[in-house]
Tab-separated table of C-alpha atoms in Angstrom:
chain	number	residue	atom	x	y	z
A	84	UNK	CA	50.695	-39.128	32.750
A	85	UNK	CA	52.056	-37.968	29.526
A	86	UNK	CA	50.415	-39.061	26.144
A	87	UNK	CA	51.443	-39.086	22.461
A	88	UNK	CA	49.535	-36.581	20.104
A	89	UNK	CA	47.503	-39.644	18.742
A	90	UNK	CA	46.797	-40.719	22.369
A	91	UNK	CA	45.832	-37.199	23.125
A	92	UNK	CA	43.138	-36.914	20.366
A	93	UNK	CA	41.615	-40.330	21.125
A	94	UNK	CA	41.173	-39.027	24.742
A	95	UNK	CA	39.222	-35.860	23.368
A	96	UNK	CA	36.979	-37.539	21.024
A	97	UNK	CA	36.129	-40.117	24.274
A	98	UNK	CA	35.108	-37.015	25.878
A	99	UNK	CA	33.269	-35.419	22.975
A	100	UNK	CA	31.319	-38.372	22.460
A	101	UNK	CA	30.303	-39.015	26.350
A	102	UNK	CA	28.996	-35.474	26.523
A	103	UNK	CA	26.970	-35.721	23.475
A	104	UNK	CA	25.293	-38.766	24.721
A	105	UNK	CA	24.704	-37.320	28.012
A	106	UNK	CA	23.137	-34.286	26.106
A	107	UNK	CA	20.915	-36.194	24.111
A	108	UNK	CA	19.778	-38.013	27.504
A	109	UNK	CA	18.723	-34.841	29.343
A	110	UNK	CA	17.764	-32.286	26.494
A	111	UNK	CA	14.104	-31.888	25.709
A	112	UNK	CA	13.289	-32.558	22.239
A	113	UNK	CA	13.298	-29.627	19.975
A	114	UNK	CA	10.008	-28.107	18.797
A	115	UNK	CA	8.887	-25.882	15.643
A	116	UNK	CA	8.320	-22.548	16.510
A	117	UNK	CA	4.693	-21.636	16.747
A	118	UNK	CA	3.845	-19.194	14.076
A	119	UNK	CA	2.575	-15.573	15.286
A	120	UNK	CA	-0.809	-15.011	16.719
A	121	UNK	CA	-2.965	-13.574	13.699
A	122	UNK	CA	-6.004	-11.383	13.194
A	123	UNK	CA	-9.137	-13.332	14.632
A	124	UNK	CA	-10.661	-15.229	11.628
A	125	UNK	CA	-13.728	-17.290	10.474
A	126	UNK	CA	-14.289	-20.769	12.692
A	127	UNK	CA	-12.214	-23.599	10.998
A	128	UNK	CA	-9.841	-21.128	9.362
A	129	UNK	CA	-6.250	-22.138	8.749
A	130	UNK	CA	-3.387	-20.022	9.217
A	131	UNK	CA	0.245	-20.067	7.462
A	132	UNK	CA	3.152	-18.595	9.675
A	133	UNK	CA	4.292	-15.516	8.306
A	134	UNK	CA	7.110	-14.758	6.575
A	135	UNK	CA	9.929	-12.117	6.587
A	136	UNK	CA	8.440	-8.588	5.716
A	137	UNK	CA	10.922	-6.163	4.829
A	138	UNK	CA	10.313	-2.709	6.430
A	139	UNK	CA	12.427	0.110	5.413
A	140	UNK	CA	14.109	1.929	8.351
A	141	UNK	CA	12.146	4.214	10.483
A	142	UNK	CA	8.695	2.903	8.910
A	143	UNK	CA	6.357	1.552	11.454
A	144	UNK	CA	3.914	-1.076	9.831
A	145	UNK	CA	0.821	-3.351	9.811
A	146	UNK	CA	0.372	-5.886	7.572
A	147	UNK	CA	-2.085	-8.823	6.860
A	148	UNK	CA	-2.226	-10.839	3.543
A	149	UNK	CA	-4.765	-13.398	3.329
A	150	UNK	CA	-5.163	-16.046	0.583
A	151	UNK	CA	-9.013	-16.522	-0.094
A	152	UNK	CA	-8.102	-19.770	-2.106
A	153	UNK	CA	-6.204	-21.558	0.754
A	154	UNK	CA	-8.101	-19.658	4.142
A	155	UNK	CA	-4.231	-18.770	5.160
A	156	UNK	CA	-2.593	-15.506	6.132
A	157	UNK	CA	0.309	-15.615	4.028
A	158	UNK	CA	1.847	-12.627	5.797
A	159	UNK	CA	1.295	-11.186	9.237
A	160	UNK	CA	3.213	-8.232	10.831
A	161	UNK	CA	1.577	-6.236	13.720
A	162	UNK	CA	-1.571	-6.813	11.997
A	163	UNK	CA	-3.837	-5.632	14.761
A	164	UNK	CA	-1.777	-2.330	14.958
A	165	UNK	CA	-4.247	0.454	15.131
A	166	UNK	CA	-3.221	3.407	13.317
A	167	UNK	CA	-5.356	6.483	11.755
A	168	UNK	CA	-6.698	4.970	8.671
A	169	UNK	CA	-6.909	8.117	6.468
A	170	UNK	CA	-9.041	7.249	3.484
A	171	UNK	CA	-9.354	3.711	3.878
A	172	UNK	CA	-12.081	4.554	6.194
A	173	UNK	CA	-14.202	5.666	3.057
A	174	UNK	CA	-14.755	1.633	2.679
A	175	UNK	CA	-16.812	1.866	5.958
A	176	UNK	CA	-18.508	5.283	4.746
A	177	UNK	CA	-19.384	3.477	1.437
A	178	UNK	CA	-20.883	0.252	3.119
A	179	UNK	CA	-22.858	2.161	5.630
A	180	UNK	CA	-24.403	4.414	2.886
A	181	UNK	CA	-25.498	1.394	0.916
A	182	UNK	CA	-26.428	-0.739	4.265
A	183	UNK	CA	-30.509	-0.199	4.482
A	184	UNK	CA	-31.000	0.551	0.529
A	185	UNK	CA	-31.974	-3.003	-0.677
A	186	UNK	CA	-32.760	-5.317	-2.307
A	187	UNK	CA	-31.659	-3.123	-5.422
A	188	UNK	CA	-29.266	-0.871	-3.803
A	189	UNK	CA	-29.518	1.835	-6.225
A	190	UNK	CA	-28.704	5.486	-5.956
A	191	UNK	CA	-29.702	8.556	-7.453
A	192	UNK	CA	-27.498	10.124	-10.281
A	193	UNK	CA	-25.819	12.426	-8.326
A	194	UNK	CA	-25.277	10.440	-5.170
A	195	UNK	CA	-24.189	7.632	-7.707
A	196	UNK	CA	-21.552	10.194	-8.965
A	197	UNK	CA	-20.504	11.373	-5.514
A	198	UNK	CA	-20.102	7.667	-4.395
A	199	UNK	CA	-17.914	6.709	-7.250
A	200	UNK	CA	-15.781	9.607	-6.847
A	201	UNK	CA	-15.405	9.032	-3.113
A	202	UNK	CA	-14.044	5.503	-4.108
A	203	UNK	CA	-12.299	5.896	-7.286
A	204	UNK	CA	-10.584	9.119	-6.691
A	205	UNK	CA	-10.674	9.262	-2.953
A	206	UNK	CA	-12.615	12.222	-3.315
A	207	UNK	CA	-12.461	13.934	0.441
A	208	UNK	CA	-15.617	16.312	-0.190
A	209	UNK	CA	-17.833	13.505	-0.943
A	210	UNK	CA	-16.685	11.665	1.964
A	211	UNK	CA	-17.144	14.756	4.143
A	212	UNK	CA	-20.961	14.810	3.106
A	213	UNK	CA	-21.563	11.267	4.047
A	214	UNK	CA	-19.850	11.945	7.370
A	215	UNK	CA	-22.136	14.528	8.123
A	216	UNK	CA	-25.414	13.548	6.487
A	217	UNK	CA	-25.139	10.043	7.860
A	218	UNK	CA	-23.803	10.555	11.394
A	219	UNK	CA	-20.554	11.042	11.770
A	220	UNK	CA	-18.541	8.646	14.354
A	221	UNK	CA	-22.220	6.804	14.345
A	222	UNK	CA	-21.177	5.296	10.989
A	223	UNK	CA	-18.066	3.378	12.463
A	224	UNK	CA	-19.987	2.380	15.495
A	225	UNK	CA	-22.702	0.941	13.082
A	226	UNK	CA	-19.942	-0.821	10.875
A	227	UNK	CA	-17.897	-2.062	14.037
A	228	UNK	CA	-21.099	-3.958	15.116
A	229	UNK	CA	-22.219	-5.201	11.741
A	230	UNK	CA	-19.057	-6.649	10.662
A	231	UNK	CA	-17.559	-7.809	14.072
A	232	UNK	CA	-14.550	-5.381	13.797
A	233	UNK	CA	-11.928	-5.810	16.794
A	234	UNK	CA	-9.665	-2.750	16.070
A	235	UNK	CA	-11.678	-0.054	14.637
A	236	UNK	CA	-12.951	3.244	16.559
A	237	UNK	CA	-14.205	6.788	15.479
A	238	UNK	CA	-11.905	9.735	15.586
A	239	UNK	CA	-10.431	10.523	19.188
A	240	UNK	CA	-12.530	12.783	21.261
A	241	UNK	CA	-11.961	16.448	20.302
A	242	UNK	CA	-11.767	15.793	16.356
A	243	UNK	CA	-15.170	14.549	15.507
A	244	UNK	CA	-15.310	15.571	12.133
A	245	UNK	CA	-11.849	14.283	11.539
A	246	UNK	CA	-12.854	10.814	9.909
A	247	UNK	CA	-9.646	10.043	8.716
A	248	UNK	CA	-8.840	9.686	12.396
A	249	UNK	CA	-10.550	6.523	12.490
A	250	UNK	CA	-8.490	4.002	14.361
A	251	UNK	CA	-8.154	1.136	11.687
A	252	UNK	CA	-5.812	-2.490	11.706
A	253	UNK	CA	-4.737	-4.551	8.780
A	254	UNK	CA	-6.472	-7.249	10.783
A	255	UNK	CA	-9.791	-5.315	10.323
A	256	UNK	CA	-9.452	-4.463	7.000
A	257	UNK	CA	-9.063	-8.073	5.884
A	258	UNK	CA	-12.316	-8.368	7.534
A	259	UNK	CA	-13.981	-5.827	5.593
A	260	UNK	CA	-12.950	-6.844	2.276
A	261	UNK	CA	-13.863	-10.831	3.392
A	262	UNK	CA	-17.326	-9.411	4.015
A	263	UNK	CA	-17.471	-7.387	0.604
A	264	UNK	CA	-16.416	-10.589	-1.043
A	265	UNK	CA	-17.956	-13.201	0.604
A	266	UNK	CA	-21.026	-11.870	2.531
A	267	UNK	CA	-22.374	-8.770	0.936
A	268	UNK	CA	-25.288	-8.586	-1.303
A	269	UNK	CA	-24.374	-9.128	-4.867
A	270	UNK	CA	-25.093	-5.259	-5.856
A	271	UNK	CA	-22.962	-4.430	-3.258
A	272	UNK	CA	-19.929	-6.051	-4.022
A	273	UNK	CA	-20.491	-5.137	-7.408
A	274	UNK	CA	-21.151	-1.369	-6.797
A	275	UNK	CA	-17.975	-0.896	-4.452
A	276	UNK	CA	-15.636	-3.464	-5.692
A	277	UNK	CA	-16.280	-1.930	-9.548
A	278	UNK	CA	-15.292	1.105	-8.221
A	279	UNK	CA	-12.071	0.012	-6.398
A	280	UNK	CA	-10.968	-1.683	-9.724
A	281	UNK	CA	-11.188	1.620	-11.486
A	282	UNK	CA	-8.969	3.589	-8.729
A	283	UNK	CA	-7.821	6.704	-11.200
A	284	UNK	CA	-4.172	7.284	-10.996
A	285	UNK	CA	-4.320	10.927	-9.626
A	286	UNK	CA	-6.780	11.413	-6.325
A	287	UNK	CA	-9.086	14.278	-6.498
A	288	UNK	CA	-6.536	16.344	-4.221
A	289	UNK	CA	-3.843	15.919	-7.014
A	290	UNK	CA	-1.994	13.127	-5.040
A	291	UNK	CA	-0.905	9.883	-7.068
A	292	UNK	CA	-2.686	7.010	-5.966
A	293	UNK	CA	-0.732	4.140	-7.808
A	294	UNK	CA	1.381	3.232	-4.835
A	295	UNK	CA	1.600	-0.278	-3.004
A	296	UNK	CA	-0.421	-2.967	-4.778
A	297	UNK	CA	-0.832	-1.172	-8.209
A	298	UNK	CA	2.756	-0.194	-8.419
A	299	UNK	CA	3.756	-4.135	-7.582
A	300	UNK	CA	1.618	-6.117	-9.037
A	301	UNK	CA	0.157	-6.631	-12.840
A	302	UNK	CA	-3.650	-6.365	-12.994
A	303	UNK	CA	-6.436	-7.562	-12.060
A	304	UNK	CA	-6.353	-5.389	-8.948
A	305	UNK	CA	-8.575	-3.463	-6.779
A	306	UNK	CA	-7.350	-0.767	-4.164
A	307	UNK	CA	-8.414	1.961	-1.724
A	308	UNK	CA	-5.508	3.678	-0.725
A	309	UNK	CA	-5.012	6.088	2.042
A	310	UNK	CA	-2.435	9.151	2.449
A	311	UNK	CA	-2.485	11.890	5.474
A	312	UNK	CA	-0.239	14.340	6.592
A	313	UNK	CA	1.723	15.267	3.237
A	314	UNK	CA	-0.513	18.464	2.534
A	315	UNK	CA	-3.697	19.548	1.178
A	316	UNK	CA	-2.729	18.883	-2.771
A	317	UNK	CA	-0.186	16.904	-4.315
A	318	UNK	CA	1.221	17.377	-7.896
A	319	UNK	CA	0.055	14.238	-9.991
A	320	UNK	CA	-1.980	15.922	-12.800
A	321	UNK	CA	-0.672	18.845	-14.724
A	322	UNK	CA	-3.482	21.549	-13.123
A	323	UNK	CA	-2.684	20.348	-9.509
A	324	UNK	CA	-0.561	22.533	-7.305
A	325	UNK	CA	2.792	21.595	-6.121
A	326	UNK	CA	2.501	19.138	-2.517
A	327	UNK	CA	3.046	21.319	0.176
A	328	UNK	CA	4.645	19.984	3.579
A	329	UNK	CA	2.293	19.412	6.942
A	330	UNK	CA	-1.109	19.597	6.149
A	331	UNK	CA	-4.081	20.816	8.647
A	332	UNK	CA	-7.106	19.289	6.625
A	333	UNK	CA	-10.300	18.720	8.778
A	334	UNK	CA	-10.835	15.194	7.221
A	335	UNK	CA	-7.957	13.185	6.538
A	336	UNK	CA	-4.940	15.450	6.601
A	337	UNK	CA	-2.425	15.116	9.762
A	338	UNK	CA	-2.222	18.209	11.785
A	339	UNK	CA	1.678	18.618	13.390
A	340	UNK	CA	1.671	18.730	16.915
A	341	UNK	CA	-1.867	16.647	17.628
A	342	UNK	CA	-1.747	13.483	19.625
A	343	UNK	CA	-4.124	10.721	21.235
A	344	UNK	CA	-3.724	8.084	23.660
A	345	UNK	CA	-4.218	5.218	21.185
A	346	UNK	CA	-3.469	6.416	17.672
A	347	UNK	CA	-0.432	8.504	16.136
A	348	UNK	CA	-1.831	11.645	14.661
A	349	UNK	CA	1.732	13.041	13.777
A	350	UNK	CA	3.565	10.781	11.830
A	351	UNK	CA	2.752	10.931	8.290
A	352	UNK	CA	0.682	7.941	7.124
A	353	UNK	CA	0.440	6.085	3.439
A	354	UNK	CA	-1.824	2.843	3.381
A	355	UNK	CA	-2.352	0.547	0.273
A	356	UNK	CA	-5.584	-2.065	0.835
A	357	UNK	CA	-7.392	-3.981	-1.661
A	358	UNK	CA	-7.228	-7.343	-3.891
A	359	UNK	CA	-4.732	-8.770	-6.133
A	360	UNK	CA	-5.375	-11.401	-8.502
A	361	UNK	CA	-7.879	-13.241	-10.712
A	362	UNK	CA	-11.105	-13.418	-8.911
A	363	UNK	CA	-9.656	-11.155	-6.070
A	364	UNK	CA	-7.679	-14.116	-4.871
A	365	UNK	CA	-5.688	-12.457	-2.284
A	366	UNK	CA	-6.272	-9.638	-0.041
A	367	UNK	CA	-3.700	-7.210	1.036
A	368	UNK	CA	-3.597	-4.784	3.885
A	369	UNK	CA	-0.405	-2.389	4.417
A	370	UNK	CA	-0.681	0.334	6.713
A	371	UNK	CA	2.742	2.531	7.487
A	372	UNK	CA	3.324	5.355	9.535
A	373	UNK	CA	6.498	7.387	8.395
A	374	UNK	CA	8.596	10.253	10.083
A	375	UNK	CA	7.330	13.586	9.668
A	376	UNK	CA	9.951	14.739	7.489
A	377	UNK	CA	9.046	11.856	5.022
A	378	UNK	CA	8.425	13.337	1.427
A	379	UNK	CA	5.510	11.918	-0.267
A	380	UNK	CA	7.829	10.297	-2.896
A	381	UNK	CA	9.993	9.050	-0.119
A	382	UNK	CA	6.976	7.162	1.464
A	383	UNK	CA	5.724	6.125	-1.803
A	384	UNK	CA	9.218	4.280	-2.517
A	385	UNK	CA	9.112	2.897	1.140
A	386	UNK	CA	5.685	1.410	0.754
A	387	UNK	CA	6.343	-0.074	-2.805
A	388	UNK	CA	9.324	-1.859	-1.246
A	389	UNK	CA	7.474	-3.242	1.677
A	390	UNK	CA	4.820	-4.463	-0.758
A	391	UNK	CA	7.648	-6.156	-3.089
A	392	UNK	CA	8.733	-8.131	-0.253
A	393	UNK	CA	5.358	-9.722	0.311
A	394	UNK	CA	4.029	-13.290	-0.291
A	395	UNK	CA	0.935	-12.619	-2.323
A	396	UNK	CA	-0.642	-15.735	-4.061
A	397	UNK	CA	-1.692	-14.865	-7.601
A	398	UNK	CA	-0.017	-11.662	-7.773
A	399	UNK	CA	2.062	-11.096	-10.897
A	400	UNK	CA	4.956	-8.702	-10.644
A	401	UNK	CA	5.400	-6.612	-13.625
A	402	UNK	CA	8.525	-6.753	-15.577
A	403	UNK	CA	11.635	-3.876	-15.360
A	404	UNK	CA	14.258	-2.580	-13.014
A	405	UNK	CA	13.884	-0.058	-10.178
A	406	UNK	CA	15.708	3.054	-10.284
A	407	UNK	CA	15.608	5.836	-7.891
A	408	UNK	CA	14.878	9.410	-9.749
A	409	UNK	CA	15.337	13.005	-8.773
A	410	UNK	CA	13.884	16.395	-9.555
A	411	UNK	CA	10.951	17.987	-8.850
A	412	UNK	CA	7.204	17.485	-11.097
A	413	UNK	CA	9.135	15.260	-13.727
A	414	UNK	CA	6.440	14.839	-16.497
A	415	UNK	CA	5.817	11.108	-17.818
A	416	UNK	CA	5.148	11.734	-21.607
A	417	UNK	CA	3.489	9.849	-24.288
A	418	UNK	CA	6.695	9.371	-26.381
A	419	UNK	CA	10.613	10.148	-25.734
A	420	UNK	CA	10.118	13.916	-26.604
A	421	UNK	CA	9.143	17.044	-24.636
A	422	UNK	CA	6.593	18.208	-27.318
A	423	UNK	CA	4.540	14.897	-26.636
A	424	UNK	CA	1.514	14.945	-24.352
A	425	UNK	CA	2.492	15.005	-20.341
A	426	UNK	CA	0.569	11.805	-19.062
A	427	UNK	CA	1.380	13.012	-15.371
A	428	UNK	CA	4.155	14.016	-12.889
A	429	UNK	CA	6.257	11.798	-10.569
A	430	UNK	CA	6.261	12.400	-6.941
A	431	UNK	CA	9.629	13.881	-6.380
A	432	UNK	CA	12.309	11.517	-5.548
A	433	UNK	CA	10.112	8.192	-6.105
A	434	UNK	CA	11.623	5.324	-7.388
A	435	UNK	CA	10.067	4.003	-10.581
A	436	UNK	CA	10.316	0.645	-12.514
A	437	UNK	CA	11.600	0.997	-16.016
A	438	UNK	CA	11.054	-1.860	-18.571
A	439	UNK	CA	13.061	-0.578	-21.395
A	440	UNK	CA	14.514	2.549	-23.034
A	441	UNK	CA	15.159	4.280	-26.318
A	442	UNK	CA	16.738	7.369	-28.044
A	443	UNK	CA	14.844	10.245	-28.416
A	444	UNK	CA	14.786	14.095	-28.263
A	445	UNK	CA	18.220	15.457	-26.725
A	446	UNK	CA	17.315	16.977	-23.544
A	447	UNK	CA	19.697	19.677	-21.525
A	448	UNK	CA	19.348	20.241	-17.838
A	449	UNK	CA	22.763	21.835	-17.297
A	450	UNK	CA	25.341	20.355	-16.465
A	451	UNK	CA	23.870	17.334	-17.870
A	452	UNK	CA	22.706	16.458	-21.812
A	453	UNK	CA	20.978	13.286	-22.601
A	454	UNK	CA	18.970	12.013	-25.639
A	455	UNK	CA	17.851	8.822	-23.786
A	456	UNK	CA	14.710	7.966	-22.683
A	457	UNK	CA	13.121	5.310	-20.008
A	458	UNK	CA	9.721	3.516	-20.338
A	459	UNK	CA	7.636	3.314	-17.160
A	460	UNK	CA	5.040	0.730	-17.689
A	461	UNK	CA	3.107	1.695	-14.631
A	462	UNK	CA	2.754	5.458	-15.833
A	463	UNK	CA	2.252	4.274	-19.700
A	464	UNK	CA	4.813	6.719	-20.620
A	465	UNK	CA	8.586	8.312	-20.561
A	466	UNK	CA	10.776	10.391	-18.742
A	467	UNK	CA	14.123	11.645	-19.985
A	468	UNK	CA	16.947	9.493	-18.414
A	469	UNK	CA	18.370	12.926	-17.170
A	470	UNK	CA	16.398	12.460	-14.031
A	471	UNK	CA	17.383	8.699	-13.649
A	472	UNK	CA	19.535	8.027	-10.826
A	473	UNK	CA	22.416	6.219	-12.836
A	474	UNK	CA	25.926	7.480	-13.701
A	475	UNK	CA	25.581	6.856	-17.727
A	476	UNK	CA	23.113	8.322	-19.969
A	477	UNK	CA	21.863	4.659	-21.090
A	478	UNK	CA	20.696	2.464	-18.286
A	479	UNK	CA	22.583	-0.337	-17.480
A	480	UNK	CA	20.828	-3.834	-17.958
A	481	UNK	CA	17.573	-2.220	-19.631
A	482	UNK	CA	16.839	-3.399	-22.896
A	483	UNK	CA	16.006	-1.282	-25.760
A	484	UNK	CA	12.149	-0.692	-26.562
C-alpha cells in the first residue's frame, strides 16, 4: 500500500507514541546516583556528594575536604588512598610528644624551639630527634590507636628511620585535624594550630612552602605541607643551595628505585593539608604523587591547579590572574628594581598569581628587554615581566598598580 508523505508521517508518529508508552510501562524508575563512599566519620555525620576535582595529567591524588560548619564532605577523591606522608606525619609526631604532658602541656624552652621549628618550618632534624627519642614507628602505632586512624601505618620493613615513609590518607588526615580542633585539650590545640598558622614561606631545607592551600586562599589558614623526592635542598631563600634532582634522605626524601607492597616510594610527593576560613571552618587534605621527572615548580603548579578546583566553604580566592614563568632562581623583590631587597626566589617554572603591574627599572636578559614589573601578592613583591610567559612586555588584562 502506498501512502502520501503526510500519511507516512502520521504512521511514523503513531509508532513513536506506541514505543514511548510501552517504554514507560516497562522501564524501571530512574534513581539519582548515590554519592561515592567517603572516609568514615562521626556517628550521624551527613556527607555531601563530591564534585569534580580537576587532577592534572599524570598526577595521582587523594583528596578530602570537610566543612566543619555543616558536617559534610564537599570533596572526596580517593580519600583512602595510602601514600607516603612526607612531612605531614609531623602532626602525629607532635601530638604524640605532647600526649602525656597534661594538664599544662608545657615544653622546656629548647624543646619548644625544636617543636615550633618542626611544625612552622618543617624542620627534618627536629622530627628525626623526636622520632629517635620517642620510639620511632611506635609513635605512629600509638596515634593510630588513640585517634582511630584506618589507613595510617609506620614506615615499611627495612626503613625504620624513614619517618616520611609513614603511610597516610586524606581521610585519616581529616580525622587528625578534627581531633585537634574538636577534641584535643585546649593547650594542645593552641600550641599545634598556632604553629600551623605561622607556617614560614621557606622550609628549613630551603623549599618554598606556600603551595596548595596558602597559594589558593586568602587567610586565615593553617597548614602542614609535605614534599618528598625533589632533593635535599631548595632555593626558596637567598642562602639556600639550588634544588637538586633525586634525593636519598633518610627521613622524608624518596630514594629512586625503592619500592613497597602498599605505598609508592618512587614517585615525587607533594601534599597540602590544613584548615581554611574563619574559625578553621574547612579542613583540606590533598595528597599528590607525581612522575619522577616532575620538577618542584611543575609539581607546585599541578597541586595549585588541583586545589583551586576544590569546593572549600569559607575559602576566599585571592584576586589576580595566573601566568606561567620561566627561568631559574627568579628573585621576587620588594619593588620594581633590581636594587631593592630580594624577598625570596621562585621555584623554577612555577605558575604565579599576578594582581597588577607597573613600570620600573629597565631589565635586559638578551634577547629580551623590559621595564614592566608584575606584583605577586602571594610573595609580597615584584618580578620583572621578562620572566612571565606572555608575548608582550605589558601583560594582557592586568591592571596598573
